[in-house]
Amino acid sequence: AAARASVEPSVAAALEDWGFDEEATAAWRRLGWRGRRAAGRRRAGRWADVVAARAEGGAPLLLATRAFLADESTVGAVTVLPELPSGWRGQAVDVRGAPIRAGRLSYAVRWHGHRPALLWEAPPGGHVRAPGLDPSWTSAEPAGEALLAAPGA
C-alpha cells in the first residue's frame, strides 16, 4: 500500500476557509486526529495576527487574513474588520464573494468625512457586525448600507 502524503493542518483549514471545498475534503481525510484538532482551532481575527503571519506566508497568512476580513467565531454572526488598522482610516475597502459557512459575503467601506459607510451583502439568517468601524453597530439584514459613527468617537 502506498503511503499517503501528509498535509499540514493549517493548509486543510485555509483550503476550507477560502472555499476550496473539494481540496479541503481531500486534505481533511489525510489528517490524523491531532491534525484535525489543530486544523479545527480558529481564533478571532486581529490585524496583529495578519502582520505576524506575513513573514511565514502560505496557509498561516491566508488563515489570519480570512479571520480578519470575515470572522465567524461568534455563532450566528460574521464580524468584518474587527479592528481598524491605523493606515486604513479614510481608505476604501472592498471584499467580494468571501466564502463563509452560510454562503458568500461581500462588503465595502467608503468614507464620508470621518464617518465610514458600510455596504454589505450576506446570506440571510445571521448578523453582520463591524466593531473596528463602529462597535455598537450590528444588522440582521442580509443586504444594506449604513453610515456608521466615526471610529473612536
Short mmCIF file of C-alpha atoms in Angstrom, two decimals:
data_model
loop_
_atom_site.label_atom_id
_atom_site.label_comp_id
_atom_site.label_asym_id
_atom_site.label_seq_id
_atom_site.Cartn_x
_atom_site.Cartn_y
_atom_site.Cartn_z
CA ALA A 1 0.00 0.00 0.00
CA ALA A 2 1.33 3.43 -0.90
CA ALA A 3 1.90 5.83 1.96
CA ARG A 4 -0.40 8.84 2.00
CA ALA A 5 1.35 12.17 1.72
CA SER A 6 0.95 14.23 4.87
CA VAL A 7 -0.73 17.59 4.89
CA GLU A 8 -0.20 20.49 7.28
CA PRO A 9 -3.29 21.17 9.41
CA SER A 10 -3.11 24.88 8.53
CA VAL A 11 -3.32 24.02 4.82
CA ALA A 12 -6.52 22.00 5.35
CA ALA A 13 -8.01 24.85 7.37
CA ALA A 14 -7.01 27.50 4.81
CA LEU A 15 -8.49 25.48 1.94
CA GLU A 16 -11.76 25.20 3.86
CA ASP A 17 -11.86 28.86 4.92
CA TRP A 18 -11.24 30.11 1.38
CA GLY A 19 -13.96 27.92 -0.15
CA PHE A 20 -11.89 25.19 -1.84
CA ASP A 21 -14.29 22.51 -0.66
CA GLU A 22 -13.10 19.54 -2.72
CA GLU A 23 -9.47 20.19 -1.92
CA ALA A 24 -10.29 20.76 1.76
CA THR A 25 -12.20 17.47 1.94
CA ALA A 26 -9.21 15.62 0.48
CA ALA A 27 -6.83 17.36 2.91
CA TRP A 28 -9.03 16.62 5.95
CA ARG A 29 -9.05 12.93 5.00
CA ARG A 30 -5.25 12.88 5.17
CA LEU A 31 -5.12 14.33 8.69
CA GLY A 32 -4.94 12.22 11.83
CA TRP A 33 -6.97 13.16 14.88
CA ARG A 34 -4.27 15.53 16.20
CA GLY A 35 -4.06 17.25 12.84
CA ARG A 36 -7.83 17.59 12.71
CA ARG A 37 -7.89 19.17 16.15
CA ALA A 38 -5.14 21.60 15.15
CA ALA A 39 -6.87 22.46 11.86
CA GLY A 40 -10.18 23.00 13.63
CA ARG A 41 -8.81 25.61 16.02
CA ARG A 42 -9.80 29.08 14.93
CA ARG A 43 -9.25 32.37 16.63
CA ALA A 44 -10.90 35.72 16.13
CA GLY A 45 -9.16 37.87 13.54
CA ARG A 46 -6.73 40.52 14.64
CA TRP A 47 -4.58 42.76 12.50
CA ALA A 48 -1.52 41.83 14.59
CA ASP A 49 -2.03 38.20 13.51
CA VAL A 50 -2.01 39.20 9.84
CA VAL A 51 1.15 41.26 10.29
CA ALA A 52 2.88 38.44 12.19
CA ALA A 53 1.87 35.84 9.57
CA ARG A 54 3.32 37.85 6.67
CA ALA A 55 6.82 36.56 7.40
CA GLU A 56 5.59 32.96 7.42
CA GLY A 57 3.38 33.35 4.35
CA GLY A 58 1.37 30.46 2.92
CA ALA A 59 -1.51 28.94 4.87
CA PRO A 60 -0.88 30.88 8.12
CA LEU A 61 -1.13 34.19 6.23
CA LEU A 62 -4.28 33.06 4.43
CA LEU A 63 -5.88 31.97 7.72
CA ALA A 64 -5.02 35.21 9.50
CA THR A 65 -6.24 37.35 6.59
CA ARG A 66 -9.50 35.42 6.27
CA ALA A 67 -10.18 35.68 10.02
CA PHE A 68 -9.54 39.42 9.87
CA LEU A 69 -11.78 40.04 6.85
CA ALA A 70 -14.65 37.69 7.78
CA ASP A 71 -14.56 36.14 11.25
CA GLU A 72 -17.20 33.57 12.16
CA SER A 73 -16.08 32.71 15.69
CA THR A 74 -19.34 34.13 17.11
CA VAL A 75 -22.20 31.74 16.37
CA GLY A 76 -24.83 33.30 14.09
CA ALA A 77 -22.72 36.32 13.24
CA VAL A 78 -19.98 37.31 10.88
CA THR A 79 -17.60 40.01 12.04
CA VAL A 80 -16.00 42.15 9.39
CA LEU A 81 -12.99 44.29 10.26
CA PRO A 82 -12.83 43.53 14.00
CA GLU A 83 -10.41 46.42 14.28
CA LEU A 84 -9.38 49.27 12.00
CA PRO A 85 -5.63 49.40 11.29
CA SER A 86 -4.39 52.98 11.62
CA GLY A 87 -3.37 53.20 7.96
CA TRP A 88 -6.83 52.12 6.81
CA ARG A 89 -8.72 55.13 8.19
CA GLY A 90 -10.17 57.01 5.24
CA GLN A 91 -9.29 54.22 2.77
CA ALA A 92 -11.83 52.30 0.71
CA VAL A 93 -12.08 48.56 1.40
CA ASP A 94 -13.72 46.02 -0.92
CA VAL A 95 -14.29 42.33 -0.19
CA ARG A 96 -16.19 40.35 -2.82
CA GLY A 97 -17.56 36.82 -2.51
CA ALA A 98 -15.67 35.78 0.62
CA PRO A 99 -16.73 32.22 1.48
CA ILE A 100 -18.49 31.89 4.83
CA ARG A 101 -20.40 28.92 6.29
CA ALA A 102 -23.78 30.10 5.02
CA GLY A 103 -22.64 31.20 1.54
CA ARG A 104 -20.77 34.25 0.27
CA LEU A 105 -20.13 37.62 1.90
CA SER A 106 -19.34 40.88 0.14
CA TYR A 107 -18.82 44.27 1.71
CA ALA A 108 -17.33 47.65 1.02
CA VAL A 109 -16.28 50.56 3.20
CA ARG A 110 -16.47 54.12 1.92
CA TRP A 111 -15.79 57.27 3.91
CA HIS A 112 -17.91 60.37 4.37
CA GLY A 113 -15.52 62.68 6.15
CA HIS A 114 -14.55 60.89 9.37
CA ARG A 115 -17.51 58.51 9.21
CA PRO A 116 -17.36 55.13 7.48
CA ALA A 117 -20.23 53.82 5.38
CA LEU A 118 -20.59 50.05 5.21
CA LEU A 119 -22.34 48.36 2.28
CA TRP A 120 -22.85 44.60 2.60
CA GLU A 121 -24.44 41.51 1.09
CA ALA A 122 -24.54 38.38 3.27
CA PRO A 123 -26.58 35.20 3.35
CA PRO A 124 -29.85 35.62 5.24
CA GLY A 125 -30.24 34.31 8.76
CA GLY A 126 -27.28 35.84 10.55
CA HIS A 127 -25.96 39.11 11.87
CA VAL A 128 -23.20 41.28 10.44
CA ARG A 129 -21.00 43.29 12.81
CA ALA A 130 -18.12 45.71 12.17
CA PRO A 131 -16.61 46.56 15.56
CA GLY A 132 -13.47 48.11 14.06
CA LEU A 133 -15.67 50.67 12.35
CA ASP A 134 -18.46 51.07 14.93
CA PRO A 135 -18.56 48.73 17.97
CA SER A 136 -22.26 49.39 18.60
CA TRP A 137 -23.44 48.59 15.06
CA THR A 138 -24.98 45.27 14.01
CA SER A 139 -27.52 44.26 11.41
CA ALA A 140 -29.64 41.18 10.77
CA GLU A 141 -30.44 42.38 7.25
CA PRO A 142 -28.86 40.26 4.50
CA ALA A 143 -28.00 43.38 2.48
CA GLY A 144 -27.86 47.07 3.12
CA GLU A 145 -25.83 50.13 3.72
CA ALA A 146 -25.24 52.10 6.89
CA LEU A 147 -23.45 55.33 7.77
CA LEU A 148 -21.60 54.43 10.97
CA ALA A 149 -20.25 56.51 13.81
CA ALA A 150 -16.73 57.87 13.41
CA PRO A 151 -14.16 55.36 14.78
CA GLY A 152 -13.02 56.34 18.25
CA ALA A 153 -15.98 58.69 18.66
#
